[in-house]
XYZ file of C-alpha atoms in Angstrom:
611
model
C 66.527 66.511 76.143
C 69.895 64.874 75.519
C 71.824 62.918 77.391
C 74.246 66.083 77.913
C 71.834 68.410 78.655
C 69.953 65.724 81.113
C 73.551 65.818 82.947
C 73.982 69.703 82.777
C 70.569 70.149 84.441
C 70.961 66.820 86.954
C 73.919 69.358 88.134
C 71.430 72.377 89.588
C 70.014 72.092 92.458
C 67.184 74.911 91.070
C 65.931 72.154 88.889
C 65.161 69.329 92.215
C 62.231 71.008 93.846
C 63.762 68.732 96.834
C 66.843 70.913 96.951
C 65.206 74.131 97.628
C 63.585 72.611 100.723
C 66.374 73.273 103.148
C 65.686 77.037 102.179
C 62.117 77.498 103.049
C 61.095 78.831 106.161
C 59.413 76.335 107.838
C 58.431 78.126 111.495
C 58.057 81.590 110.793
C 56.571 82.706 113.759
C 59.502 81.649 115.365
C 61.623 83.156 113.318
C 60.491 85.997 114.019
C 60.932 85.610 117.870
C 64.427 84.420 117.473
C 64.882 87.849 115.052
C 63.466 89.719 118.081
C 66.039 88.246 119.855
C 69.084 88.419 118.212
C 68.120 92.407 117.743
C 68.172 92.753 121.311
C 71.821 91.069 121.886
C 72.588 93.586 119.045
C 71.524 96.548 121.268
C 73.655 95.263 123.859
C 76.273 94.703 121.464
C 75.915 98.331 120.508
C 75.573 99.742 124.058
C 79.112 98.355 125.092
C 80.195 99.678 122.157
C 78.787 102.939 122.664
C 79.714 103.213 126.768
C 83.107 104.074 126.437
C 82.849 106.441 124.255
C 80.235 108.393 125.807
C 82.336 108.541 128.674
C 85.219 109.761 127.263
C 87.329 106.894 128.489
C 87.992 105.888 124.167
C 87.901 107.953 121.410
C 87.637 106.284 117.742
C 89.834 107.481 115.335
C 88.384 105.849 112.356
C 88.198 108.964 109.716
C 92.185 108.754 109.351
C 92.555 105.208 108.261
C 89.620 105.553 106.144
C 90.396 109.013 105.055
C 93.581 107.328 103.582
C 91.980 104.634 101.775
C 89.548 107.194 100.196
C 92.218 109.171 98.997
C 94.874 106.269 97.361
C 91.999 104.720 95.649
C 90.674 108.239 94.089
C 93.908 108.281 92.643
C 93.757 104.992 91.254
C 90.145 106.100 89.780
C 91.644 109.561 88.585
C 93.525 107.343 86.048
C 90.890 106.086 84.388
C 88.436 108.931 84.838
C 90.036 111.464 83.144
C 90.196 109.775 79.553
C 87.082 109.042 78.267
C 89.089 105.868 76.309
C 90.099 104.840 79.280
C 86.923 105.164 81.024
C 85.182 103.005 78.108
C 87.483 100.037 78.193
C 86.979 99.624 82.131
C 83.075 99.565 81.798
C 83.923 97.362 78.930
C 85.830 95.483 80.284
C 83.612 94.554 83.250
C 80.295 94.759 81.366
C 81.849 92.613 78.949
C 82.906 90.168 81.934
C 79.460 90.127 83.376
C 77.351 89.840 79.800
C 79.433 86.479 79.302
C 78.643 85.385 83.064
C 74.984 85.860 82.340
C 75.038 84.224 78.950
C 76.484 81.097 80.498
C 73.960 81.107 83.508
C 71.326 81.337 80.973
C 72.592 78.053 79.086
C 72.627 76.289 82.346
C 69.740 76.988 83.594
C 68.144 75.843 79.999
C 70.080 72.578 80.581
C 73.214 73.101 78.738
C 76.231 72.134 80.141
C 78.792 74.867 79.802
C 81.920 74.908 80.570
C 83.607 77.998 83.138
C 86.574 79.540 82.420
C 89.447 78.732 84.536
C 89.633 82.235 85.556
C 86.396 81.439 87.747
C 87.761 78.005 89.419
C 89.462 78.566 92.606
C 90.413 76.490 95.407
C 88.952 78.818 97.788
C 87.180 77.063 101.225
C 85.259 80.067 101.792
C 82.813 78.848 98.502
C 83.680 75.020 99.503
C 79.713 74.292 100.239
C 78.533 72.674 97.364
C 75.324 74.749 96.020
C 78.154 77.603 95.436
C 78.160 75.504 92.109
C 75.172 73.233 92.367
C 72.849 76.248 92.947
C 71.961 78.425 90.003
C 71.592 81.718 92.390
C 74.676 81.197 94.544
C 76.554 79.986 91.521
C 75.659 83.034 89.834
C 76.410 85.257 93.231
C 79.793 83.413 93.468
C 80.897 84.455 89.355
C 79.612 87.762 90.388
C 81.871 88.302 93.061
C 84.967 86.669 91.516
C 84.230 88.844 88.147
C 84.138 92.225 90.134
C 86.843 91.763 92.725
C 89.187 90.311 89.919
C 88.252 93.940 87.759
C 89.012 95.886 90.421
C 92.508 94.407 90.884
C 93.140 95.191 87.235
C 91.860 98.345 87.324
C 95.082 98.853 90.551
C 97.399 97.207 88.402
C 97.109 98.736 85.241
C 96.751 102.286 86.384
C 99.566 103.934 84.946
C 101.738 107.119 86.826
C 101.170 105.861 90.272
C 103.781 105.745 92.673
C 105.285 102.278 94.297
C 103.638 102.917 97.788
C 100.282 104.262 96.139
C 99.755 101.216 94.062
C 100.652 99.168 97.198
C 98.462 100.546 99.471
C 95.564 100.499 96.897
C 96.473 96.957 95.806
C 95.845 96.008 99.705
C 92.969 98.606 100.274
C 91.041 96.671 97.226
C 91.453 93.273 99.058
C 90.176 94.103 102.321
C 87.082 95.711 100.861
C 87.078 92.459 98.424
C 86.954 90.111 101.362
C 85.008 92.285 103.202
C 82.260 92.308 100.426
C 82.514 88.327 99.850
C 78.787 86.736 99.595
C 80.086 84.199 102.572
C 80.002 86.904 104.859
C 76.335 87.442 104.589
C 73.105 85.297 105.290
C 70.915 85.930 102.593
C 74.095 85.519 100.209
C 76.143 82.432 101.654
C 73.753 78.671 101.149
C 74.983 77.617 104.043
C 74.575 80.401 106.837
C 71.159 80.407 104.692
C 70.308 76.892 105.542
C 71.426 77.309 109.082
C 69.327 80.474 109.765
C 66.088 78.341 107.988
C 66.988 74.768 110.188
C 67.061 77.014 113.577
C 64.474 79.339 112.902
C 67.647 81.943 113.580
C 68.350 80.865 116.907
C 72.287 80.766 115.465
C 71.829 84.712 115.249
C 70.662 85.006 118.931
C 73.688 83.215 119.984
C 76.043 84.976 117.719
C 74.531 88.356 118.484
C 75.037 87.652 122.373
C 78.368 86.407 121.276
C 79.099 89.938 120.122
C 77.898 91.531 122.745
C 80.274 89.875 125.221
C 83.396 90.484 122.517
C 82.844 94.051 122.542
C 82.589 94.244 126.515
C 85.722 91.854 126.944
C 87.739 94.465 124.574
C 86.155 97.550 126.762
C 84.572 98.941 123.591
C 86.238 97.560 120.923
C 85.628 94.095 119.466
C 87.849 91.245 120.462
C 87.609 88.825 118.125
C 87.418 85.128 119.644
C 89.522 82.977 117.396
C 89.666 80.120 120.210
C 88.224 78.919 123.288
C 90.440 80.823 125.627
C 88.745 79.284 128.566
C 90.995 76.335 127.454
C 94.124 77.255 128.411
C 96.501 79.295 131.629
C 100.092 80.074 131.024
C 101.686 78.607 133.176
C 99.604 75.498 133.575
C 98.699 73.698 130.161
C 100.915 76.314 127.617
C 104.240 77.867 128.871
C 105.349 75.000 131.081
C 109.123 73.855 130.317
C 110.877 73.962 134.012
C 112.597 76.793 134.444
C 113.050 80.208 136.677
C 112.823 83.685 136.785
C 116.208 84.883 137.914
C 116.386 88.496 136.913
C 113.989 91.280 136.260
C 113.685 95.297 135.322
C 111.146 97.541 134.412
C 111.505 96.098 130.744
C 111.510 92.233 130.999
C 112.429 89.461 133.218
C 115.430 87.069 132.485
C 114.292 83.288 132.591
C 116.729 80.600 132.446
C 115.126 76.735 132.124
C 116.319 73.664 134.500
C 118.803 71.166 131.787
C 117.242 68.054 130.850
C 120.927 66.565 129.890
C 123.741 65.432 131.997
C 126.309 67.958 130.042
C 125.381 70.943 128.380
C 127.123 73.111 125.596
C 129.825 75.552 127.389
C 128.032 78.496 125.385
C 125.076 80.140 126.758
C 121.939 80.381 124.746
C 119.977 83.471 124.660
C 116.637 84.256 122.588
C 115.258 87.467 122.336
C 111.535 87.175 120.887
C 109.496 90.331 120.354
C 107.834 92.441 122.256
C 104.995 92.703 119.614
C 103.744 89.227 120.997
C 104.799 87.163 124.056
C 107.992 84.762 124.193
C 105.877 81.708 124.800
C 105.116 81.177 121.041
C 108.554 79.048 121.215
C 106.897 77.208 124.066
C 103.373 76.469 123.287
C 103.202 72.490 125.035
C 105.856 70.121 125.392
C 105.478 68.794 121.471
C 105.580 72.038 120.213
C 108.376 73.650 122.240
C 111.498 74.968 120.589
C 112.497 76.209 124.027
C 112.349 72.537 125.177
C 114.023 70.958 122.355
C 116.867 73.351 122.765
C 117.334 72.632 126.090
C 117.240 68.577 125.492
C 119.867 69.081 122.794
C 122.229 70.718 125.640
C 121.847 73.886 125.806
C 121.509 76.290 128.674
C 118.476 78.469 127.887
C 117.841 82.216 128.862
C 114.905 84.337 127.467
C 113.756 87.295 127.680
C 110.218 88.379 128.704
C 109.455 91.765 127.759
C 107.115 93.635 130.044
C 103.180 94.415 128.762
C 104.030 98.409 128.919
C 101.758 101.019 129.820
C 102.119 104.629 130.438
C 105.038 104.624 132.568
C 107.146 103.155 129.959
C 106.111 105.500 127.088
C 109.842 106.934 126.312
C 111.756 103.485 126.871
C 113.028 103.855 123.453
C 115.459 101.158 120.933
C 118.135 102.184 122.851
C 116.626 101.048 126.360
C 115.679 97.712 124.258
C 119.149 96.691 123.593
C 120.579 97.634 126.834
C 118.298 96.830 129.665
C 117.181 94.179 127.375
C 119.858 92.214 125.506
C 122.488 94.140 127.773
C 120.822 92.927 130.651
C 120.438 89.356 129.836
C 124.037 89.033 128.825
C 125.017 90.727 132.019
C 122.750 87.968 133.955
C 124.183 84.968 132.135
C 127.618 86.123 132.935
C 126.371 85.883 136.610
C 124.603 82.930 136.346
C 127.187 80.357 134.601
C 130.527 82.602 134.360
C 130.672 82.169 131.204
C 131.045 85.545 128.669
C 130.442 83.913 125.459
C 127.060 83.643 124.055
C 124.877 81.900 121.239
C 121.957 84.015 120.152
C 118.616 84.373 118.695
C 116.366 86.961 117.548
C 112.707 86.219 116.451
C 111.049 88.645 114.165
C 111.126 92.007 115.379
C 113.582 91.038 118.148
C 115.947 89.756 115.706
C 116.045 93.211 114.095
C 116.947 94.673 117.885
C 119.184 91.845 118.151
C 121.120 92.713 114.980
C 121.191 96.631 115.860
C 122.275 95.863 119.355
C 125.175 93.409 117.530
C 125.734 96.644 115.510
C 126.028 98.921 118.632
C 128.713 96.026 120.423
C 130.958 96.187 117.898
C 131.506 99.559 117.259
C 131.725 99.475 121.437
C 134.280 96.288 120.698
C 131.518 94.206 123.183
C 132.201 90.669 122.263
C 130.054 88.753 124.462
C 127.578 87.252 121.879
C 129.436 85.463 119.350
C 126.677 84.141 117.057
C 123.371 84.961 116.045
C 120.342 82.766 114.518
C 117.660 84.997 112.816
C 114.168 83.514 112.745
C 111.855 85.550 109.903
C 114.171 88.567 111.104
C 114.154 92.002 108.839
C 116.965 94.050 108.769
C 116.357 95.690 105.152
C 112.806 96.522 104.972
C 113.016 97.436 100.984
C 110.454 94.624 100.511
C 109.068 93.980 103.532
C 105.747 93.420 101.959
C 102.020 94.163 103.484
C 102.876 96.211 106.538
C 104.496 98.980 104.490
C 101.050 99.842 103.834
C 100.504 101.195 107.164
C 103.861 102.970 107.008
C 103.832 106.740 105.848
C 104.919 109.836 106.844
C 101.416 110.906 107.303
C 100.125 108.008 108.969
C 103.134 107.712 111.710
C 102.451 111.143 112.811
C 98.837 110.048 112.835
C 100.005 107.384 115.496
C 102.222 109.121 117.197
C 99.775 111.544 118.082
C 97.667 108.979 119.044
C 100.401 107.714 121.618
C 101.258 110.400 122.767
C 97.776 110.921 124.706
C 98.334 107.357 126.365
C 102.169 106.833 126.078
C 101.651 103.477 124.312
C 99.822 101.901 120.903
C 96.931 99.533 122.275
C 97.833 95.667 121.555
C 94.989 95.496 119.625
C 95.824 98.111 117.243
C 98.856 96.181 116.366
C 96.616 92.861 116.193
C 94.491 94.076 114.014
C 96.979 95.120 111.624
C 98.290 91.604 111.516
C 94.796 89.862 110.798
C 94.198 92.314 108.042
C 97.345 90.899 106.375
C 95.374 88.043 106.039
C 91.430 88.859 106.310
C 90.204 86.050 104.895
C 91.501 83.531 106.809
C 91.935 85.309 109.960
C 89.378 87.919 110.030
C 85.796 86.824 108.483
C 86.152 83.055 108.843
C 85.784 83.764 112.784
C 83.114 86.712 111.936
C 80.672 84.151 110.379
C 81.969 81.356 112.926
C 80.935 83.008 115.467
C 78.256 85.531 115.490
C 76.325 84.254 111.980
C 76.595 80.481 112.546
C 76.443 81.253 116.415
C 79.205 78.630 116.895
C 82.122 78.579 119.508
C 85.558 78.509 117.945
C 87.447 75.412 119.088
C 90.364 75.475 121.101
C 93.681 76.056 119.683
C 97.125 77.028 121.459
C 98.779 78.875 118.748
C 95.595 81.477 118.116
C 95.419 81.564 121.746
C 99.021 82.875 121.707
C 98.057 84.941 118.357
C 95.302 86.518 120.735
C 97.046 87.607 123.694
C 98.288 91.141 122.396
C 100.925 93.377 124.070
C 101.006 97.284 123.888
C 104.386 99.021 122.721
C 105.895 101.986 124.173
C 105.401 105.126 122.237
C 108.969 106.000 121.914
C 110.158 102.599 121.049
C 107.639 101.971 118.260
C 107.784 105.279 116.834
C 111.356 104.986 116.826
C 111.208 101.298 114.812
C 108.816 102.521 112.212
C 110.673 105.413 111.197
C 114.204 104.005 111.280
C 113.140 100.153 109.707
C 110.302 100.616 107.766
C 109.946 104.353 106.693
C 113.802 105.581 105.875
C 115.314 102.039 106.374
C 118.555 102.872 108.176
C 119.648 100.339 109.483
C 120.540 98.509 106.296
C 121.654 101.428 105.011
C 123.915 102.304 107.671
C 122.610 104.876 108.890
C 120.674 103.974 112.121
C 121.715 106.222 115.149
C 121.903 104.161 118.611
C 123.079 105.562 122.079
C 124.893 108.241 119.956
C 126.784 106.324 117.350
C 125.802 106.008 114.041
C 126.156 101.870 113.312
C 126.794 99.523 110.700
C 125.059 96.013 110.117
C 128.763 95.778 107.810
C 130.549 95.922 111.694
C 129.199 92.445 112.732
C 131.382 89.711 111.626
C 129.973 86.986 114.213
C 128.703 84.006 111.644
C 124.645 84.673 111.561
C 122.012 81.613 110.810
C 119.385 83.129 108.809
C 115.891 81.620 108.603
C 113.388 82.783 106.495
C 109.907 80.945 105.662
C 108.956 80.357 102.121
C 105.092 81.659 103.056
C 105.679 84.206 104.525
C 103.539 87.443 104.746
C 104.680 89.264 107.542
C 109.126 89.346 106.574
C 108.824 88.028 103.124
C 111.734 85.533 102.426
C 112.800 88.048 99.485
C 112.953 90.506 102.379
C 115.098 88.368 104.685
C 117.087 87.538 102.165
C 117.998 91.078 100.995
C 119.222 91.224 104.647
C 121.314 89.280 104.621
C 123.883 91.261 102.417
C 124.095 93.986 105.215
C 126.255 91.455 107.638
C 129.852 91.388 107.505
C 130.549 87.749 108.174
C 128.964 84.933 106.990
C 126.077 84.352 106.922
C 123.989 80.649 106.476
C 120.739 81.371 104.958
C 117.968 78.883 105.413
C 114.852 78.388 103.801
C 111.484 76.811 105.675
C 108.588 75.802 104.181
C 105.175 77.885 105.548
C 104.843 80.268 107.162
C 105.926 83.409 109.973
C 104.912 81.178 112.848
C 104.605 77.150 111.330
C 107.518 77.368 109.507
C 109.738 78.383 112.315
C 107.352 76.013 115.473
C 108.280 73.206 113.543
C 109.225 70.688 115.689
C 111.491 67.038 114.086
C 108.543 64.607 115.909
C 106.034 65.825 113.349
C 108.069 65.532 109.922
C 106.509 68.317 108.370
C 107.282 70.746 105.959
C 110.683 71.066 104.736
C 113.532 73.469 104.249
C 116.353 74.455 101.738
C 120.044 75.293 102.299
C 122.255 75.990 99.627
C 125.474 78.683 98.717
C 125.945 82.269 99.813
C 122.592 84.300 99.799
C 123.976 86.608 96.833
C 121.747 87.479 93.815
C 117.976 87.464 94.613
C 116.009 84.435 96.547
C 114.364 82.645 93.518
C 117.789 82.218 91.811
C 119.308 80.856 95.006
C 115.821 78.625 95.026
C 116.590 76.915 92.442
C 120.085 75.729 93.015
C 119.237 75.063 96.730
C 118.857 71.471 98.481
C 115.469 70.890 99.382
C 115.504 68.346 102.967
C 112.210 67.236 104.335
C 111.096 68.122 108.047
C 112.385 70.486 110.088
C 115.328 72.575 110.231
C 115.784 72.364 113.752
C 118.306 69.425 113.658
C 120.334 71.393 110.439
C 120.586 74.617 113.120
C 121.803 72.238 115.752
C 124.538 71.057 113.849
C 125.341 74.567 112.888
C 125.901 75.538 116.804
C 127.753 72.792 117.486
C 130.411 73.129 114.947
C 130.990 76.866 115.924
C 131.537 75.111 119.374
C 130.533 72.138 120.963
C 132.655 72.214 124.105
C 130.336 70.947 126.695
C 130.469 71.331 130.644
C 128.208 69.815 133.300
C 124.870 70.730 133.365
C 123.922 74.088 135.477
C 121.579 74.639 138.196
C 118.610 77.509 137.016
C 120.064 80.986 138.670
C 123.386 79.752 139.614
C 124.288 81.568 142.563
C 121.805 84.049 141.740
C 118.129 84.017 144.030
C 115.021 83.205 141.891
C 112.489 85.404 141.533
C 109.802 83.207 140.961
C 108.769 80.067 138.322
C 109.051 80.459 134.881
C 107.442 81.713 132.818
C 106.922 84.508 135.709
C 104.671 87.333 136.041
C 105.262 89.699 133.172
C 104.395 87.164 130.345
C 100.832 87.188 132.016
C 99.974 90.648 131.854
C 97.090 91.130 129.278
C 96.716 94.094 127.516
């Protein structure tokens, strides 16, 4: 043997009789116990599954969602079905992929060392254990996999005649069934749940199994997925905890205004409106991590809004009620509270989109009070507003409102769902082989506890922001209809600070940035580096990341990319110095409440309602 075939062969572990050891069974008998076992947490995994459903308290309503995947991929196979050319260069294609991934498999296992195609090398950590290469049959499992998920995204993309929202909706539909399918996700397929399984004699699957058991119980019949050790934290005690008090309250959201950490404080108000699709506190995680502290050490006066966890009672509070026993309300509060009309604002996400309606809605009512707006990973032209379209059809919204209308409100975990499949691998099947295959605890972590602790949204007010945003998208058109008035995005002249993050997959920078064209002042477009949640909780102590600025956000976002200023860290200092030159008049600090009673401490009692 030469020297290069001694080093191809040194390379498989199916050539070391020593390396196959961690994959015999070594206690059989007791792995057959421990299989015993694990089958009866499954059964009790499967009865809490089954109990409220054969009470009638839940009904599934599975068939739709899959119903809809059946029938955009048929579509996609219609294409190349009905030409028999076509058909032939598909199984070609892929026959062709997998004759070549069996010919080099062959050399390797003869000694050879062969070379694999850079279409094969990925930096993926789901195939990071080393016998994904070292180990002919994983090796061979991993090509596989790469080979036919990689097909089947060609066979999406090249299908010709397909509609925009078809090809998008099969394009995602192909990689949750792709990640869904991945070897890792199985025992007999992944080395190292293999190994695991073998060095316990399986006693991982009894704990994971009886981990799955008490998931399914904890979401009352459907499974709540444990992405942290919630035991590990209380709002309120160790997340949630900058001073401050609950000084107002509805049947929407309570007001909270924080104590001042500075001597003097800016004249101007601050109010942030976060969404309602997940709780305020993700701007006040712990003391390092806090936005809503750092604001308030920089001077300003803080108010936020808390938005109830709704149930049937509020199923038609609707946009309208949003912006004016929301936003209306807070401004109406902080008027009380510190006398002062004028007010700095700030929308997160989805409440950045009611903030700029409701900014729409003032000035055609010539309502002043807010006179500038920051934008965090805010959509107000959904045109390319990426993954979540895919839920969004005409179909599929009467689907859901149906759905609501037997409750009055879409479950939290509906919604939470839909934002883990954006990103399945990382945030769906890591945790599924975490924690009921390797039988292991997931470790404590604040900002997947947050990520975890879903709200449920009124029927009328979600129905009425996925047909106006995302279906007919009128508010950047101009066409949105609020307490009677038809507004215009054009109307609001107020300068607007708008942050977008370069990763991300829930308002795609492109997205944001198309937004910004709608306003009729200026606007300061900003550029983070990650993602929806990292790029914006970014706080100066850690340095990381970094940001762009540059001209006018006119053109599209990669052209203003590349003759933007790249500035390492955090953009929370840049937006700083944007507030202060609109105004930096400061006044002495203010008591929490002003001459208004408090309620209770922040962050108060809606914010710990659990859906």
């Amino acid at each position: 043997m030469t020297a290069e075939k001694a080093e191809g062969a040194k390379g498989f572990a199916g050539f070391d009789p020593k390396s196959v050891e961690p994959y015999i069974v070594k206690d059989p008998e007791n792995l057959a116990i421990n299989m015993a076992r694990a089958a009866e947490q499954l059964g009790k995994a499967a009865s809490a599954w089954l109990a409220p459903r054969e009470s009638g308290e839940k009904t599934d309503s599975f068939a739709e969602p899959v119903s809809d995947m059946v029938k955009t991929l048929s579509k996609v196979s219609e294409y190349w079905l009905t030409d028999p050319r076509r058909t032939l260069e598909a199984q070609t294609h892929l026959l062709g992929s997998f004759f070549d991934m069996w010919s080099r498999t062959v050399h390797r296992m003869a000694g050879d060392a062969v070379d694999e195609p850079a279409s094969l090398q990925r930096n993926d950590k789901r195939f990071s254990d080393e016998d994904w290469v070292r180990n002919p049959f994983f090796d061979f499992i991993r090509q596989a996999y790469f080979v036919t998920s990689d097909w089947a995204e060609r066979m999406v993309n090249d299908a010709e005649g397909l509609d925009d929202h078809t090809r998008h909706k099969a394009a995602f539909y192909v990689r949750q069934i792709a990640s869904a399918l991945s070897p890792t996700n199985f025992i007999t397929t992944n080395p190292q749940l293999y190994r695991e399984t073998v060095a316990t004699s399986g006693a991982n699957l009894v704990k994971g199994m009886q981990m799955l058991a008490e998931d399914i119980a904890a979401g009352r019949g459907e499974l709540r997925l444990r992405q942290t050790d919630t035991s590990k934290f209380a709002i309120g005690e160790n997340i949630a905890v900058t001073p401050g008090k609950v000084i107002a309250q509805n049947d929407i959201c309570q007001v909270l205004q924080y104590e001042a950490s500075t001597e003097t404080v800016l004249k101007r108000p601050l109010l942030i409106c976060p969404p309602w699709i997940n709780k305020f506190y993700v701007l006040d995680l712990n003391p390092e991590k806090s936005f809503i502290k750092w604001a308030v050490d920089q001077g300003h006066t803080v108010f936020v809004i808390s938005w109830v966890n709704p149930d049937e009672r509020h199923a038609t509070k609707d946009w309208e009620a949003y912006a004016r026993d929301g936003i209306g309300f807070a401004l109406d509060i902080i008027e009380q509270a510190t006398e002062e009309r004028e007010v700095n604002s700030i929308g997160y996400c989805v409440g950045g989109t009611l903030l700029a309606a409701t900014l729409a809605l003032h000035a055609a009512e010539r309502d002043d009070r807010i006179r500038s707006a920051t934008l965090f990973t805010t959509q107000v032209d959904f045109t390319h507003a990426g993954d979540l379209k895919v839920f969004v059809d005409d179909d599929q919204i009467r689907h859901l409102e149906a759905n609501m209308s037997a409750t009055g409100y879409l479950e939290g975990s509906k919604m939470a769902s839909a934002f883990n499949m954006l990103r399945a691998s990382e945030l769906i099947w890591p945790y599924f082989v975490n924690n009921y295959l390797k039988g292991q605890d997931p470790l404590p972590f604040d900002l997947l506890y947050w990520n975890s602790d879903s709200t449920r949204m009124p029927a009328a007010n979600h129905s009425f922001y996925l047909r106006n945003c995302y279906l007919e998208n009128r508010l950047a058109k101009g066409e949105m209809v609020l307490a009677g008035r038809r507004i215009s995005l054009g109307d609001v002249k107020i300068p607007v600070y708008n942050l977008a993050t370069k990763e991300d997959h829930i308002a795609p920078a492109k997205s944001v940035f198309l937004g910004s064209s709608s306003f009729g002042g200026k606007v300061t477009f900003v550029l983070s580096g990650s993602g929806h949640i990292a790029g914006v909780v970014n706080p100066p102590a850690r340095g990381k990341y970094q940001y762009w600025t540059g001209g006018p956000p006119k053109g599209d976002v990669e052209t203003w990319m590349s003759k933007a200023k790249e500035t390492a860290g955090s953009w929370w200092p840049h937006w700083q110095s944007w507030v202060e030159r609109l105004d930096k008049r400061r006044v002495p600090a203010r008591k929490a409440g002003g001459p208004l009673n408090s309620i209770e401490e922040a962050p108060g009692s809606y914010v710990r309602m659990r859906a």
